[in-house]
PDB file of C-alpha atoms in Angstrom:
ATOM      1  CA  MET A   1     214.288 178.672  76.395  1.00 57.00           C
ATOM      2  CA  ILE A   2     216.755 180.985  75.677  1.00 55.00           C
ATOM      3  CA  ARG A   3     214.945 181.878  72.464  1.00 51.00           C
ATOM      4  CA  ALA A   4     211.884 182.456  74.002  1.00 50.00           C
ATOM      5  CA  LEU A   5     213.490 184.421  76.687  1.00 51.00           C
ATOM      6  CA  SER A   6     214.756 186.565  73.818  1.00 53.00           C
ATOM      7  CA  ILE A   7     211.389 187.152  72.117  1.00 53.00           C
ATOM      8  CA  VAL A   8     209.816 188.426  75.315  1.00 47.00           C
ATOM      9  CA  VAL A   9     212.915 190.687  75.756  1.00 48.00           C
ATOM     10  CA  ALA A  10     212.789 191.961  71.924  1.00 49.00           C
ATOM     11  CA  THR A  11     208.750 192.280  72.441  1.00 54.00           C
ATOM     12  CA  LEU A  12     209.311 194.305  75.735  1.00 51.00           C
ATOM     13  CA  LEU A  13     211.895 196.697  74.448  1.00 51.00           C
ATOM     14  CA  PHE A  14     209.905 197.063  71.331  1.00 46.00           C
ATOM     15  CA  ALA A  15     206.931 197.949  73.427  1.00 46.00           C
ATOM     16  CA  TYR A  16     209.092 200.561  75.802  1.00 45.00           C
ATOM     17  CA  ILE A  17     210.159 202.193  72.447  1.00 47.00           C
ATOM     18  CA  VAL A  18     206.716 202.743  71.091  1.00 42.00           C
ATOM     19  CA  PHE A  19     205.853 203.898  74.467  1.00 41.00           C
ATOM     20  CA  VAL A  20     208.191 206.454  74.770  1.00 40.00           C
ATOM     21  CA  SER A  21     207.690 207.346  71.189  1.00 42.00           C
ATOM     22  CA  PHE A  22     203.984 208.031  71.634  1.00 41.00           C
ATOM     23  CA  TYR A  23     204.712 209.799  75.031  1.00 41.00           C
ATOM     24  CA  PHE A  24     207.194 212.262  74.051  1.00 41.00           C
ATOM     25  CA  ARG A  25     204.992 213.013  70.919  1.00 45.00           C
ATOM     26  CA  GLU A  26     202.436 213.779  73.293  1.00 42.00           C
ATOM     27  CA  LYS A  27     204.301 216.055  75.070  1.00 47.00           C
ATOM     28  CA  ARG A  28     205.570 217.726  72.351  1.00 48.00           C
ATOM     29  CA  HIS A  29     202.192 218.242  70.284  1.00 55.00           C
ATOM     30  CA  ASN A  30     200.243 218.908  74.006  1.00 58.00           C
ATOM     31  CA  PRO A  31     202.470 220.810  76.344  1.00 72.00           C
ATOM     32  CA  ARG A  32     201.330 221.483  79.904  1.00 79.00           C
ATOM     33  CA  CYS A  33     200.559 225.084  80.368  1.00 76.00           C
ATOM     34  CA  HIS A  34     203.176 226.776  82.505  1.00 83.00           C
ATOM     35  CA  ASP A  35     202.544 230.203  82.332  1.00 87.00           C
ATOM     36  CA  LEU A  36     199.509 232.714  81.761  1.00 89.00           C
ATOM     37  CA  GLU A  37     200.420 235.653  79.967  1.00 92.00           C
ATOM     38  CA  ILE A  38     197.716 238.576  80.429  1.00 93.00           C
ATOM     39  CA  VAL A  39     197.359 241.882  78.397  1.00 93.00           C
ATOM     40  CA  VAL A  40     195.136 244.410  79.139  1.00 93.00           C
ATOM     41  CA  GLU A  41     195.184 247.141  76.436  1.00 88.00           C
ATOM     42  CA  ASP A  42     195.139 250.840  77.449  1.00 81.00           C
ATOM     43  CA  SER A  43     195.831 249.860  81.088  1.00 77.00           C
ATOM     44  CA  LEU A  44     197.763 253.239  81.415  1.00 72.00           C
ATOM     45  CA  ASP A  45     194.674 255.259  80.718  1.00 78.00           C
ATOM     46  CA  LYS A  46     191.854 253.046  82.080  1.00 82.00           C
ATOM     47  CA  HIS A  47     191.769 250.864  85.332  1.00 88.00           C
ATOM     48  CA  PHE A  48     188.497 249.033  84.946  1.00 92.00           C
ATOM     49  CA  VAL A  49     189.886 245.693  85.076  1.00 92.00           C
ATOM     50  CA  SER A  50     193.435 244.571  85.843  1.00 91.00           C
ATOM     51  CA  GLU A  51     195.614 241.484  85.513  1.00 92.00           C
ATOM     52  CA  SER A  52     194.468 240.115  89.010  1.00 92.00           C
ATOM     53  CA  ASP A  53     190.728 240.732  88.284  1.00 94.00           C
ATOM     54  CA  ILE A  54     190.963 238.082  85.207  1.00 94.00           C
ATOM     55  CA  ILE A  55     192.845 235.489  87.047  1.00 94.00           C
ATOM     56  CA  ALA A  56     190.301 235.898  89.884  1.00 95.00           C
ATOM     57  CA  ILE A  57     187.521 235.407  87.165  1.00 95.00           C
ATOM     58  CA  LEU A  58     189.130 232.630  85.892  1.00 94.00           C
ATOM     59  CA  ARG A  59     189.753 230.735  89.232  1.00 93.00           C
ATOM     60  CA  GLN A  60     186.115 231.088  90.328  1.00 94.00           C
ATOM     61  CA  ALA A  61     185.142 229.693  86.914  1.00 94.00           C
ATOM     62  CA  ASP A  62     187.631 226.944  87.166  1.00 92.00           C
ATOM     63  CA  LEU A  63     189.202 227.946  83.926  1.00 92.00           C
ATOM     64  CA  ASN A  64     192.949 228.751  85.064  1.00 90.00           C
ATOM     65  CA  PRO A  65     194.983 227.156  82.396  1.00 89.00           C
ATOM     66  CA  ILE A  66     197.853 226.636  84.607  1.00 87.00           C
ATOM     67  CA  ASP A  67     199.124 223.022  84.745  1.00 82.00           C
ATOM     68  CA  LYS A  68     196.840 221.733  82.312  1.00 84.00           C
ATOM     69  CA  ARG A  69     197.605 220.217  78.980  1.00 81.00           C
ATOM     70  CA  ALA A  70     197.121 222.819  75.749  1.00 73.00           C
ATOM     71  CA  ARG A  71     194.114 220.045  74.919  1.00 79.00           C
ATOM     72  CA  LYS A  72     192.344 220.718  78.024  1.00 82.00           C
ATOM     73  CA  VAL A  73     192.799 224.441  77.958  1.00 83.00           C
ATOM     74  CA  ASN A  74     189.281 225.813  76.304  1.00 88.00           C
ATOM     75  CA  THR A  75     189.906 229.116  75.070  1.00 88.00           C
ATOM     76  CA  ASN A  76     186.672 229.582  73.701  1.00 93.00           C
ATOM     77  CA  LYS A  77     185.168 229.371  77.188  1.00 94.00           C
ATOM     78  CA  ILE A  78     188.026 231.507  78.652  1.00 94.00           C
ATOM     79  CA  GLU A  79     186.858 234.265  76.428  1.00 95.00           C
ATOM     80  CA  ALA A  80     183.144 233.708  76.802  1.00 96.00           C
ATOM     81  CA  GLU A  81     183.642 233.814  80.748  1.00 96.00           C
ATOM     82  CA  LEU A  82     185.832 236.642  80.567  1.00 96.00           C
ATOM     83  CA  LEU A  83     183.078 238.952  78.497  1.00 96.00           C
ATOM     84  CA  LYS A  84     180.402 238.268  80.877  1.00 95.00           C
ATOM     85  CA  ASN A  85     182.727 241.050  82.677  1.00 94.00           C
ATOM     86  CA  GLN A  86     180.599 244.346  81.802  1.00 93.00           C
ATOM     87  CA  MET A  87     184.069 246.338  82.095  1.00 94.00           C
ATOM     88  CA  ILE A  88     185.676 244.338  78.662  1.00 95.00           C
ATOM     89  CA  ALA A  89     185.003 244.890  75.243  1.00 94.00           C
ATOM     90  CA  ARG A  90     186.771 242.129  73.686  1.00 95.00           C
ATOM     91  CA  VAL A  91     189.055 239.062  74.882  1.00 95.00           C
ATOM     92  CA  GLU A  92     191.193 237.008  72.633  1.00 95.00           C
ATOM     93  CA  ALA A  93     192.752 233.865  74.215  1.00 93.00           C
ATOM     94  CA  TYR A  94     195.360 231.672  72.682  1.00 90.00           C
ATOM     95  CA  ASN A  95     197.917 228.758  73.069  1.00 87.00           C
ATOM     96  CA  THR A  96     201.238 228.984  72.153  1.00 84.00           C
ATOM     97  CA  PRO A  97     203.689 226.303  71.088  1.00 80.00           C
ATOM     98  CA  SER A  98     205.739 227.015  74.076  1.00 79.00           C
ATOM     99  CA  GLY A  99     203.360 225.955  76.683  1.00 84.00           C
ATOM    100  CA  THR A 100     201.914 229.893  77.398  1.00 88.00           C
ATOM    101  CA  VAL A 101     198.345 230.685  77.319  1.00 90.00           C
ATOM    102  CA  LYS A 102     198.295 234.396  76.319  1.00 93.00           C
ATOM    103  CA  LEU A 103     194.900 236.543  76.672  1.00 95.00           C
ATOM    104  CA  GLU A 104     194.752 239.958  75.055  1.00 95.00           C
ATOM    105  CA  VAL A 105     191.923 241.961  76.962  1.00 96.00           C
ATOM    106  CA  THR A 106     190.339 244.893  75.936  1.00 95.00           C
ATOM    107  CA  GLN A 107     188.559 247.266  78.042  1.00 94.00           C
ATOM    108  CA  LYS A 108     185.646 249.356  77.267  1.00 94.00           C
ATOM    109  CA  VAL A 109     185.686 252.739  76.322  1.00 93.00           C
ATOM    110  CA  PRO A 110     183.444 254.972  78.457  1.00 95.00           C
ATOM    111  CA  ILE A 111     182.003 258.365  76.266  1.00 95.00           C
ATOM    112  CA  LEU A 112     179.100 259.600  78.719  1.00 96.00           C
ATOM    113  CA  ARG A 113     178.542 259.071  82.412  1.00 97.00           C
ATOM    114  CA  ILE A 114     174.669 259.040  83.554  1.00 97.00           C
ATOM    115  CA  MET A 115     174.178 260.232  86.973  1.00 96.00           C
ATOM    116  CA  SER A 116     170.173 260.304  87.206  1.00 91.00           C
ATOM    117  CA  VAL A 117     167.278 259.284  89.353  1.00 85.00           C
ATOM    118  CA  ARG A 118     167.280 256.133  87.090  1.00 85.00           C
ATOM    119  CA  GLY A 119     170.698 254.832  87.853  1.00 90.00           C
ATOM    120  CA  ASN A 120     174.238 255.601  88.045  1.00 95.00           C
ATOM    121  CA  TYR A 121     176.581 254.018  84.928  1.00 97.00           C
ATOM    122  CA  TYR A 122     178.565 254.835  81.723  1.00 97.00           C
ATOM    123  CA  VAL A 123     177.460 254.690  77.901  1.00 97.00           C
ATOM    124  CA  ASP A 124     180.579 253.129  76.337  1.00 95.00           C
ATOM    125  CA  ASN A 125     181.873 253.886  72.591  1.00 93.00           C
ATOM    126  CA  GLU A 126     179.684 251.237  71.330  1.00 93.00           C
ATOM    127  CA  GLY A 127     176.371 252.402  72.755  1.00 95.00           C
ATOM    128  CA  SER A 128     176.000 249.791  75.521  1.00 94.00           C
ATOM    129  CA  ALA A 129     175.883 250.698  79.237  1.00 94.00           C
ATOM    130  CA  MET A 130     178.762 249.526  81.599  1.00 94.00           C
ATOM    131  CA  PRO A 131     178.878 249.658  85.694  1.00 94.00           C
ATOM    132  CA  VAL A 132     180.774 252.630  87.397  1.00 94.00           C
ATOM    133  CA  SER A 133     184.060 251.599  88.766  1.00 90.00           C
ATOM    134  CA  PRO A 134     184.708 252.073  92.567  1.00 87.00           C
ATOM    135  CA  ARG A 135     188.589 252.629  91.825  1.00 84.00           C
ATOM    136  CA  TYR A 136     188.413 254.746  88.661  1.00 89.00           C
ATOM    137  CA  VAL A 137     186.611 257.806  87.344  1.00 91.00           C
ATOM    138  CA  ALA A 138     186.695 258.302  83.668  1.00 91.00           C
ATOM    139  CA  HIS A 139     186.938 261.961  82.655  1.00 90.00           C
ATOM    140  CA  VAL A 140     183.475 262.034  80.329  1.00 93.00           C
ATOM    141  CA  PRO A 141     180.619 264.431  80.249  1.00 94.00           C
ATOM    142  CA  ILE A 142     178.040 263.960  82.752  1.00 95.00           C
ATOM    143  CA  ALA A 143     174.298 263.367  81.797  1.00 97.00           C
ATOM    144  CA  THR A 144     171.813 263.920  84.828  1.00 96.00           C
ATOM    145  CA  GLY A 145     168.033 264.553  85.333  1.00 95.00           C
ATOM    146  CA  TYR A 146     165.406 262.309  84.209  1.00 93.00           C
ATOM    147  CA  ILE A 147     167.203 259.537  81.988  1.00 95.00           C
ATOM    148  CA  GLU A 148     165.700 256.097  81.044  1.00 93.00           C
ATOM    149  CA  LYS A 149     168.230 253.870  79.819  1.00 94.00           C
ATOM    150  CA  GLU A 150     166.668 253.856  76.372  1.00 95.00           C
ATOM    151  CA  LEU A 151     167.446 257.119  75.928  1.00 95.00           C
ATOM    152  CA  ALA A 152     171.188 257.021  77.287  1.00 96.00           C
ATOM    153  CA  ILE A 153     171.982 254.194  74.606  1.00 96.00           C
ATOM    154  CA  THR A 154     170.332 256.085  71.748  1.00 96.00           C
ATOM    155  CA  ASP A 155     169.935 259.479  71.424  1.00 96.00           C
ATOM    156  CA  LEU A 156     172.772 260.390  74.270  1.00 97.00           C
ATOM    157  CA  TYR A 157     174.954 258.258  73.055  1.00 97.00           C
ATOM    158  CA  LYS A 158     174.821 259.575  69.449  1.00 97.00           C
ATOM    159  CA  PHE A 159     175.194 262.975  71.031  1.00 97.00           C
ATOM    160  CA  ALA A 160     178.348 261.770  73.375  1.00 96.00           C
ATOM    161  CA  LEU A 161     179.935 260.398  70.279  1.00 95.00           C
ATOM    162  CA  PHE A 162     179.350 263.707  68.286  1.00 96.00           C
ATOM    163  CA  LEU A 163     180.905 265.265  71.579  1.00 95.00           C
ATOM    164  CA  GLN A 164     183.871 263.074  71.555  1.00 92.00           C
ATOM    165  CA  LYS A 165     184.746 263.518  67.700  1.00 93.00           C
ATOM    166  CA  ASP A 166     184.421 267.531  67.937  1.00 94.00           C
ATOM    167  CA  GLU A 167     187.115 269.088  69.480  1.00 93.00           C
ATOM    168  CA  PHE A 168     185.521 272.368  69.883  1.00 94.00           C
ATOM    169  CA  TRP A 169     182.314 270.929  71.631  1.00 95.00           C
ATOM    170  CA  ASN A 170     183.976 268.273  73.566  1.00 93.00           C
ATOM    171  CA  ASP A 171     185.939 270.891  75.209  1.00 92.00           C
ATOM    172  CA  GLN A 172     183.020 273.397  75.798  1.00 92.00           C
ATOM    173  CA  ILE A 173     180.630 271.044  76.815  1.00 94.00           C
ATOM    174  CA  ASP A 174     180.519 270.064  80.711  1.00 90.00           C
ATOM    175  CA  GLN A 175     177.195 268.839  81.861  1.00 94.00           C
ATOM    176  CA  ILE A 176     173.831 267.656  79.898  1.00 97.00           C
ATOM    177  CA  PHE A 177     170.791 267.820  81.895  1.00 96.00           C
ATOM    178  CA  VAL A 178     167.431 266.091  80.929  1.00 96.00           C
ATOM    179  CA  HIS A 179     163.967 267.405  81.900  1.00 94.00           C
ATOM    180  CA  PRO A 180     160.943 265.279  82.844  1.00 92.00           C
ATOM    181  CA  ASP A 181     159.704 266.190  79.299  1.00 90.00           C
ATOM    182  CA  GLY A 182     162.626 265.174  77.369  1.00 89.00           C
ATOM    183  CA  GLU A 183     163.937 268.520  76.841  1.00 92.00           C
ATOM    184  CA  THR A 184     167.801 268.971  77.110  1.00 96.00           C
ATOM    185  CA  GLU A 185     169.940 271.452  78.370  1.00 96.00           C
ATOM    186  CA  LEU A 186     173.429 271.860  78.163  1.00 96.00           C
ATOM    187  CA  ILE A 187     176.260 273.391  80.795  1.00 94.00           C
ATOM    188  CA  PRO A 188     179.043 275.146  79.025  1.00 93.00           C
ATOM    189  CA  ARG A 189     182.778 275.307  80.688  1.00 90.00           C
ATOM    190  CA  VAL A 190     183.304 278.840  79.290  1.00 87.00           C
ATOM    191  CA  GLY A 191     180.228 281.043  80.143  1.00 83.00           C
ATOM    192  CA  SER A 192     177.749 281.201  82.783  1.00 84.00           C
ATOM    193  CA  HIS A 193     175.132 280.901  80.407  1.00 91.00           C
ATOM    194  CA  ARG A 194     172.604 277.556  79.911  1.00 93.00           C
ATOM    195  CA  ILE A 195     172.042 276.264  76.335  1.00 96.00           C
ATOM    196  CA  VAL A 196     168.713 275.248  76.030  1.00 96.00           C
ATOM    197  CA  LEU A 197     168.906 272.566  73.331  1.00 95.00           C
ATOM    198  CA  GLY A 198     165.299 271.359  73.237  1.00 93.00           C
ATOM    199  CA  THR A 199     164.761 267.682  72.027  1.00 92.00           C
ATOM    200  CA  LEU A 200     167.927 266.167  70.729  1.00 94.00           C
ATOM    201  CA  ASP A 201     166.595 266.177  67.087  1.00 92.00           C
ATOM    202  CA  ASP A 202     168.969 267.638  64.795  1.00 93.00           C
ATOM    203  CA  PHE A 203     171.347 268.607  67.379  1.00 95.00           C
ATOM    204  CA  GLU A 204     174.393 269.000  65.255  1.00 95.00           C
ATOM    205  CA  THR A 205     172.615 271.731  63.224  1.00 95.00           C
ATOM    206  CA  LYS A 206     171.923 273.871  66.107  1.00 95.00           C
ATOM    207  CA  LEU A 207     175.490 273.403  67.576  1.00 96.00           C
ATOM    208  CA  GLN A 208     176.695 274.780  64.420  1.00 95.00           C
ATOM    209  CA  ASN A 209     174.206 277.563  64.675  1.00 94.00           C
ATOM    210  CA  LEU A 210     175.466 278.294  68.317  1.00 95.00           C
ATOM    211  CA  LYS A 211     178.866 278.043  66.803  1.00 95.00           C
ATOM    212  CA  LEU A 212     178.501 280.815  64.396  1.00 94.00           C
ATOM    213  CA  PHE A 213     176.874 282.889  67.176  1.00 93.00           C
ATOM    214  CA  TYR A 214     179.956 282.386  69.175  1.00 93.00           C
ATOM    215  CA  ASP A 215     182.254 283.312  66.619  1.00 93.00           C
ATOM    216  CA  GLN A 216     180.340 286.341  65.722  1.00 92.00           C
ATOM    217  CA  ALA A 217     178.576 287.825  68.716  1.00 89.00           C
ATOM    218  CA  ILE A 218     180.537 286.759  71.701  1.00 87.00           C
ATOM    219  CA  PRO A 219     183.553 288.779  70.939  1.00 90.00           C
ATOM    220  CA  ILE A 220     181.265 291.947  70.573  1.00 88.00           C
ATOM    221  CA  VAL A 221     178.777 291.229  73.713  1.00 88.00           C
ATOM    222  CA  GLY A 222     181.010 289.051  75.733  1.00 86.00           C
ATOM    223  CA  TRP A 223     180.685 285.704  77.503  1.00 85.00           C
ATOM    224  CA  GLU A 224     178.757 287.235  80.734  1.00 85.00           C
ATOM    225  CA  LYS A 225     175.903 289.004  78.509  1.00 86.00           C
ATOM    226  CA  TYR A 226     173.015 286.154  78.746  1.00 89.00           C
ATOM    227  CA  SER A 227     172.002 283.961  80.680  1.00 93.00           C
ATOM    228  CA  VAL A 228     170.145 281.571  79.032  1.00 94.00           C
ATOM    229  CA  ILE A 229     170.635 280.912  74.994  1.00 94.00           C
ATOM    230  CA  SER A 230     168.005 279.099  73.338  1.00 95.00           C
ATOM    231  CA  LEU A 231     168.243 276.651  70.425  1.00 95.00           C
ATOM    232  CA  LYS A 232     165.036 274.812  70.671  1.00 92.00           C
ATOM    233  CA  TYR A 233     163.413 276.933  67.651  1.00 89.00           C
ATOM    234  CA  LYS A 234     164.524 275.721  64.135  1.00 85.00           C
ATOM    235  CA  ASN A 235     167.071 277.850  62.532  1.00 84.00           C
ATOM    236  CA  GLN A 236     166.539 280.350  65.569  1.00 88.00           C
ATOM    237  CA  ILE A 237     169.015 281.451  68.457  1.00 91.00           C
ATOM    238  CA  VAL A 238     166.537 283.402  71.073  1.00 92.00           C
ATOM    239  CA  CYS A 239     168.810 285.085  73.901  1.00 90.00           C
ATOM    240  CA  THR A 240     167.798 286.035  77.420  1.00 91.00           C
ATOM    241  CA  LYS A 241     170.224 288.675  78.937  1.00 89.00           C
ATOM    242  CA  LYS A 242     171.160 288.607  82.458  1.00 83.00           C
TER     243      LYS A 242
END
């Protein structure tokens, strides 16, 4: 009887040791998420999305990782859900050994604002449309007039990229206006003239010619001499006096 009791006790003790061993091993290798760390890059310069926005998105999609085991946290789903937001360019989500889920969020970078009869939105630096934020206005060139989205994310996108990379023209061009026939005018910050660009074909050469004209003629005649400077004809600058 005593021997049988000893065997039962030994068996229960062994089972307990095995259970405890697996339990703590599972806890060590599959910790519970106790914290969510969110880093929104460039949040001091751009305010399209905030930490609270991201938390709200995850809660609504039932993807908040807090109190879930690491193996139950699907970082791929979290990334995919956040990328549905048109203000977000990239997301990286990962677990840490300490039980924290980290999110690194990159906001989109607007380079042009479209305010046309066809809509009001931004074009970002990767050539996609993004909505206007009710709480933040990006200081970028504005394009108005008759602008289809296809034009906005192709030719106007290329033109806006050029402006962004060229210090002089980025400072000089304040507004872009597109006529119904597709011809484009530029409104400069300095001077009271309009720049008739014509189509956006070969715009770099046209602006190079205008820059040469600015450097050579404007110091002589002044900024107020002309009301219109036309670049629409190949290798020609046609000026209209006031």
